[in-house]
Tab-separated table of C-alpha atoms in Angstrom:
chain	number	residue	atom	x	y	z
A	1	GLY	CA	18.087	-14.922	47.738
A	2	GLN	CA	16.198	-18.114	47.134
A	3	GLN	CA	18.068	-20.899	45.401
A	4	VAL	CA	16.614	-24.001	43.780
A	5	MET	CA	19.066	-26.761	43.006
A	6	GLN	CA	18.601	-29.950	41.046
A	7	ILE	CA	20.651	-33.093	40.794
A	8	PRO	CA	21.869	-34.722	38.732
A	9	GLN	CA	22.596	-32.230	35.982
A	10	TYR	CA	22.565	-34.960	33.379
A	11	GLN	CA	21.505	-38.584	33.242
A	12	HIS	CA	21.879	-41.087	30.445
A	13	VAL	CA	19.789	-44.263	30.774
A	14	GLN	CA	18.907	-47.245	28.662
A	15	GLU	CA	15.306	-47.417	27.565
A	16	GLY	CA	13.345	-49.312	30.188
A	17	GLU	CA	15.488	-48.170	33.100
A	18	ASP	CA	14.128	-45.929	35.839
A	19	PHE	CA	15.136	-42.300	36.343
A	20	THR	CA	14.943	-39.921	39.297
A	21	THR	CA	15.729	-36.232	39.610
A	22	TYR	CA	15.891	-34.383	42.911
A	23	CYS	CA	15.093	-30.770	43.670
A	24	ASN	CA	16.101	-28.797	46.772
A	25	SER	CA	15.127	-25.293	47.756
A	26	SER	CA	16.987	-23.050	50.165
A	27	THR	CA	13.627	-21.855	51.508
A	28	THR	CA	10.291	-23.446	52.331
A	29	LEU	CA	7.978	-23.451	49.348
A	30	SER	CA	4.237	-22.905	49.290
A	31	ASN	CA	4.122	-25.166	46.261
A	32	ILE	CA	6.437	-26.731	43.731
A	33	GLN	CA	5.921	-27.174	40.029
A	34	TRP	CA	7.586	-29.425	37.507
A	35	TYR	CA	8.140	-28.599	33.853
A	36	LYS	CA	9.533	-30.574	30.923
A	37	GLN	CA	11.459	-28.965	28.096
A	38	ARG	CA	12.136	-31.000	24.994
A	39	PRO	CA	15.315	-30.222	23.033
A	40	GLY	CA	14.724	-26.991	21.142
A	41	GLY	CA	11.346	-26.542	22.786
A	42	HIS	CA	9.857	-24.496	25.576
A	43	PRO	CA	8.979	-25.534	29.139
A	44	VAL	CA	5.678	-27.362	29.441
A	45	PHE	CA	3.886	-27.606	32.756
A	46	LEU	CA	3.650	-31.114	34.180
A	47	ILE	CA	2.263	-30.818	37.695
A	48	GLN	CA	1.989	-28.753	40.860
A	49	LEU	CA	2.355	-30.106	44.397
A	50	VAL	CA	1.044	-28.111	47.314
A	51	LYS	CA	0.734	-30.255	50.429
A	52	SER	CA	3.535	-31.462	52.646
A	53	GLY	CA	4.396	-35.079	51.779
A	54	GLU	CA	2.140	-35.029	48.729
A	55	VAL	CA	2.627	-37.724	46.100
A	56	LYS	CA	1.069	-37.520	42.652
A	57	LYS	CA	1.285	-39.894	39.721
A	58	GLN	CA	0.927	-39.345	36.012
A	59	LYS	CA	1.194	-42.694	34.264
A	60	ARG	CA	4.889	-43.616	34.626
A	61	LEU	CA	5.812	-40.360	36.391
A	62	THR	CA	5.685	-40.044	40.195
A	63	PHE	CA	6.120	-36.670	41.858
A	64	GLN	CA	6.771	-36.183	45.562
A	65	PHE	CA	6.871	-33.079	47.773
A	66	GLY	CA	8.953	-33.350	50.912
A	67	GLU	CA	7.530	-33.151	54.417
A	68	ALA	CA	9.398	-29.918	55.080
A	69	LYS	CA	8.275	-28.511	51.710
A	70	LYS	CA	11.863	-27.766	50.750
A	71	ASN	CA	12.540	-30.679	48.457
A	72	SER	CA	10.856	-32.654	45.749
A	73	SER	CA	11.531	-35.520	43.401
A	74	LEU	CA	10.387	-36.801	40.038
A	75	HIS	CA	10.673	-40.503	39.305
A	76	ILE	CA	10.083	-42.028	35.887
A	77	THR	CA	9.501	-45.768	35.732
A	78	ALA	CA	10.624	-47.694	32.651
A	79	THR	CA	11.839	-44.730	30.614
A	80	GLN	CA	10.955	-44.376	26.961
A	81	THR	CA	12.631	-42.341	24.227
A	82	THR	CA	9.739	-39.886	24.441
A	83	ASP	CA	10.903	-38.995	27.962
A	84	VAL	CA	14.006	-37.286	26.561
A	85	GLY	CA	14.303	-33.663	27.635
A	86	THR	CA	15.213	-31.443	30.545
A	87	TYR	CA	13.105	-31.571	33.671
A	88	PHE	CA	12.871	-28.425	35.772
A	89	CYS	CA	11.429	-27.907	39.192
A	90	ALA	CA	10.271	-24.415	40.102
A	91	GLY	CA	8.929	-22.718	43.176
A	92	PRO	CA	7.463	-19.311	43.993
A	93	GLY	CA	10.000	-16.698	45.001
A	94	ASP	CA	10.667	-15.842	48.612
A	95	THR	CA	9.822	-12.164	48.238
A	96	GLY	CA	6.109	-12.693	48.185
A	97	ARG	CA	5.908	-12.452	44.452
A	98	ARG	CA	4.381	-15.397	42.636
A	99	ALA	CA	6.872	-15.664	39.824
A	100	LEU	CA	8.825	-18.871	39.753
A	101	THR	CA	12.433	-19.553	40.567
A	102	PHE	CA	13.540	-22.420	38.349
A	103	GLY	CA	16.120	-25.018	39.178
A	104	SER	CA	18.976	-25.620	36.778
A	105	GLY	CA	17.260	-28.712	35.404
A	106	THR	CA	18.166	-32.336	34.859
A	107	ARG	CA	18.770	-33.351	31.274
A	108	LEU	CA	17.614	-36.883	30.530
A	109	GLN	CA	18.911	-38.845	27.583
A	110	VAL	CA	17.345	-42.237	26.826
A	111	GLN	CA	19.253	-44.753	24.749
A	112	PRO	CA	16.928	-46.972	22.656
B	1	GLU	CA	-7.233	-22.625	22.704
B	2	ALA	CA	-4.395	-20.682	21.087
B	3	GLY	CA	-1.130	-20.707	22.979
B	4	VAL	CA	1.283	-17.933	23.823
B	5	ALA	CA	2.615	-16.350	20.657
B	6	GLN	CA	6.060	-14.816	20.333
B	7	SER	CA	7.952	-13.167	17.523
B	8	PRO	CA	10.439	-13.215	16.064
B	9	ARG	CA	11.545	-16.803	16.653
B	10	TYR	CA	15.160	-16.023	15.908
B	11	LYS	CA	17.220	-12.832	15.876
B	12	ILE	CA	20.879	-12.206	15.211
B	13	ILE	CA	22.304	-8.790	15.962
B	14	GLU	CA	25.655	-7.211	16.623
B	15	LYS	CA	26.605	-5.931	20.057
B	16	ARG	CA	25.446	-2.413	20.826
B	17	GLN	CA	22.459	-2.793	18.502
B	18	SER	CA	18.853	-2.720	19.707
B	19	VAL	CA	16.290	-5.486	19.542
B	20	ALA	CA	12.653	-5.921	20.489
B	21	PHE	CA	10.595	-9.008	21.174
B	22	TRP	CA	6.829	-9.313	21.115
B	23	CYS	CA	4.509	-11.557	23.089
B	24	ASN	CA	0.779	-12.210	22.871
B	25	PRO	CA	-0.412	-14.205	25.888
B	26	ILE	CA	-3.312	-16.611	26.050
B	27	SER	CA	-6.586	-14.727	25.882
B	28	GLY	CA	-7.828	-13.810	29.331
B	29	HIS	CA	-4.545	-14.408	31.109
B	30	ALA	CA	-3.918	-11.460	33.400
B	31	THR	CA	-0.369	-12.331	34.355
B	32	LEU	CA	2.503	-12.182	31.886
B	33	TYR	CA	6.134	-13.076	32.482
B	34	TRP	CA	9.349	-12.579	30.562
B	35	TYR	CA	12.140	-15.052	31.261
B	36	GLN	CA	15.701	-15.264	30.018
B	37	GLN	CA	17.059	-18.766	29.476
B	38	ILE	CA	20.771	-19.066	28.884
B	39	LEU	CA	21.902	-22.330	27.316
B	40	GLY	CA	22.117	-25.096	29.898
B	41	GLN	CA	20.290	-23.142	32.604
B	42	GLY	CA	16.762	-22.824	33.851
B	43	PRO	CA	14.610	-19.835	32.906
B	44	LYS	CA	15.311	-16.708	34.952
B	45	LEU	CA	12.527	-14.199	35.523
B	46	LEU	CA	13.129	-10.756	34.070
B	47	ILE	CA	9.769	-9.091	34.668
B	48	GLN	CA	6.232	-9.965	35.705
B	49	PHE	CA	3.101	-8.020	34.796
B	50	GLN	CA	-0.341	-8.217	36.309
B	51	ASN	CA	-2.618	-6.731	33.657
B	52	ASN	CA	-0.700	-3.592	32.636
B	53	GLY	CA	1.124	-3.090	35.932
B	54	VAL	CA	4.591	-4.316	36.861
B	55	VAL	CA	4.576	-6.765	39.781
B	56	ASP	CA	8.262	-7.618	39.837
B	57	ASP	CA	11.162	-6.288	37.789
B	58	SER	CA	13.853	-6.782	40.413
B	59	GLN	CA	15.975	-8.933	38.109
B	60	LEU	CA	15.584	-6.798	35.007
B	61	PRO	CA	18.840	-5.013	34.014
B	62	LYS	CA	17.132	-1.679	33.720
B	63	ASP	CA	20.106	0.112	32.220
B	64	ARG	CA	19.549	-1.787	28.995
B	65	PHE	CA	16.314	-3.779	29.251
B	66	SER	CA	12.805	-2.374	29.194
B	67	ALA	CA	9.380	-3.937	28.896
B	68	GLU	CA	5.836	-2.734	28.626
B	69	ARG	CA	2.322	-4.090	28.501
B	70	LEU	CA	0.394	-0.941	27.768
B	71	LYS	CA	-3.121	-2.316	27.277
B	72	GLY	CA	-2.741	-5.306	29.551
B	73	VAL	CA	-2.582	-7.787	26.691
B	74	ASP	CA	0.437	-7.816	24.356
B	75	SER	CA	3.882	-7.100	25.687
B	76	THR	CA	7.213	-6.051	24.246
B	77	LEU	CA	10.675	-6.556	25.688
B	78	LYS	CA	13.502	-4.366	24.425
B	79	ILE	CA	17.245	-4.517	24.788
B	80	GLN	CA	19.252	-1.405	24.023
B	81	PRO	CA	22.193	-1.690	23.605
B	82	ALA	CA	22.733	-5.440	23.433
B	83	LYS	CA	25.787	-7.131	24.900
B	84	LEU	CA	27.329	-10.481	24.044
B	85	GLU	CA	26.072	-11.964	27.316
B	86	ASP	CA	22.481	-11.232	26.298
B	87	SER	CA	22.602	-14.179	23.896
B	88	ALA	CA	19.840	-16.439	25.182
B	89	VAL	CA	16.301	-17.584	24.568
B	90	TYR	CA	13.712	-15.083	25.742
B	91	LEU	CA	10.579	-16.833	26.889
B	92	CYS	CA	7.216	-15.257	27.452
B	93	ALA	CA	4.719	-17.024	29.703
B	94	SER	CA	1.252	-16.266	30.923
B	95	SER	CA	-1.058	-17.512	33.635
B	96	LEU	CA	-4.690	-16.951	34.400
B	97	GLU	CA	-3.905	-15.034	37.528
B	98	MET	CA	-0.970	-14.399	39.804
B	99	ALA	CA	-1.973	-17.026	42.318
B	100	SER	CA	-2.703	-19.754	39.781
B	101	GLY	CA	-0.400	-22.684	39.462
B	102	ASP	CA	0.711	-23.368	35.978
B	103	GLN	CA	2.312	-21.045	33.505
B	104	PHE	CA	2.007	-21.465	29.777
B	105	PHE	CA	5.152	-20.712	27.834
B	106	GLY	CA	5.527	-19.424	24.315
B	107	PRO	CA	8.058	-20.898	21.869
B	108	GLY	CA	10.636	-18.256	22.756
B	109	THR	CA	12.900	-15.960	20.766
B	110	ARG	CA	16.469	-17.148	20.325
B	111	LEU	CA	18.760	-14.111	20.373
B	112	THR	CA	22.342	-14.285	19.211
B	113	VAL	CA	24.529	-11.250	19.832
B	114	LEU	CA	27.723	-11.193	17.780
């Protein structure tokens, strides 16, 4: 079945440093979504990318969808303590259903 | 706009007992999902409803898990009997329609099976 993998599993940065997490799918995706989950919280939708090679920005966050639509990345510039949490990528399943297959997530810790 | 509501927030039971979780999606959202999130992992889909019909339950352990959404609004997820490995957070999410992008998650129910 479809697999969605993320690296790294964990990243610890100093406040002000940049951070990037990478997402790879075993199958081509029609779209990819990114979610953020704060410690003890629930996933919150950040963005959806649909087009091959698409790049979207949200303030200090830059999201990219690969040309082959099998990989994606999230880059945070100048991290802040409010960026702490786990970032998940997710893509629609390969069985035609719309439900999402989530990656294992990248946990970000920001040292003040 | 009210978010997805779930109850209870926490539940502790002993193995072989039964437990039920409730979810009220965002008003007007036709699609409802139940996910299981084990500590340190991403959410894993258990079942997906479109209105009151099941779209996908391929990953639901049907020997012990059941779910329903009788009137196409609220939903309940039941585990009977519970096993130790069922300890997890059970997340309910909803979306406007099956083809829409984002899903809105509820706060989840943290289940501990002793």
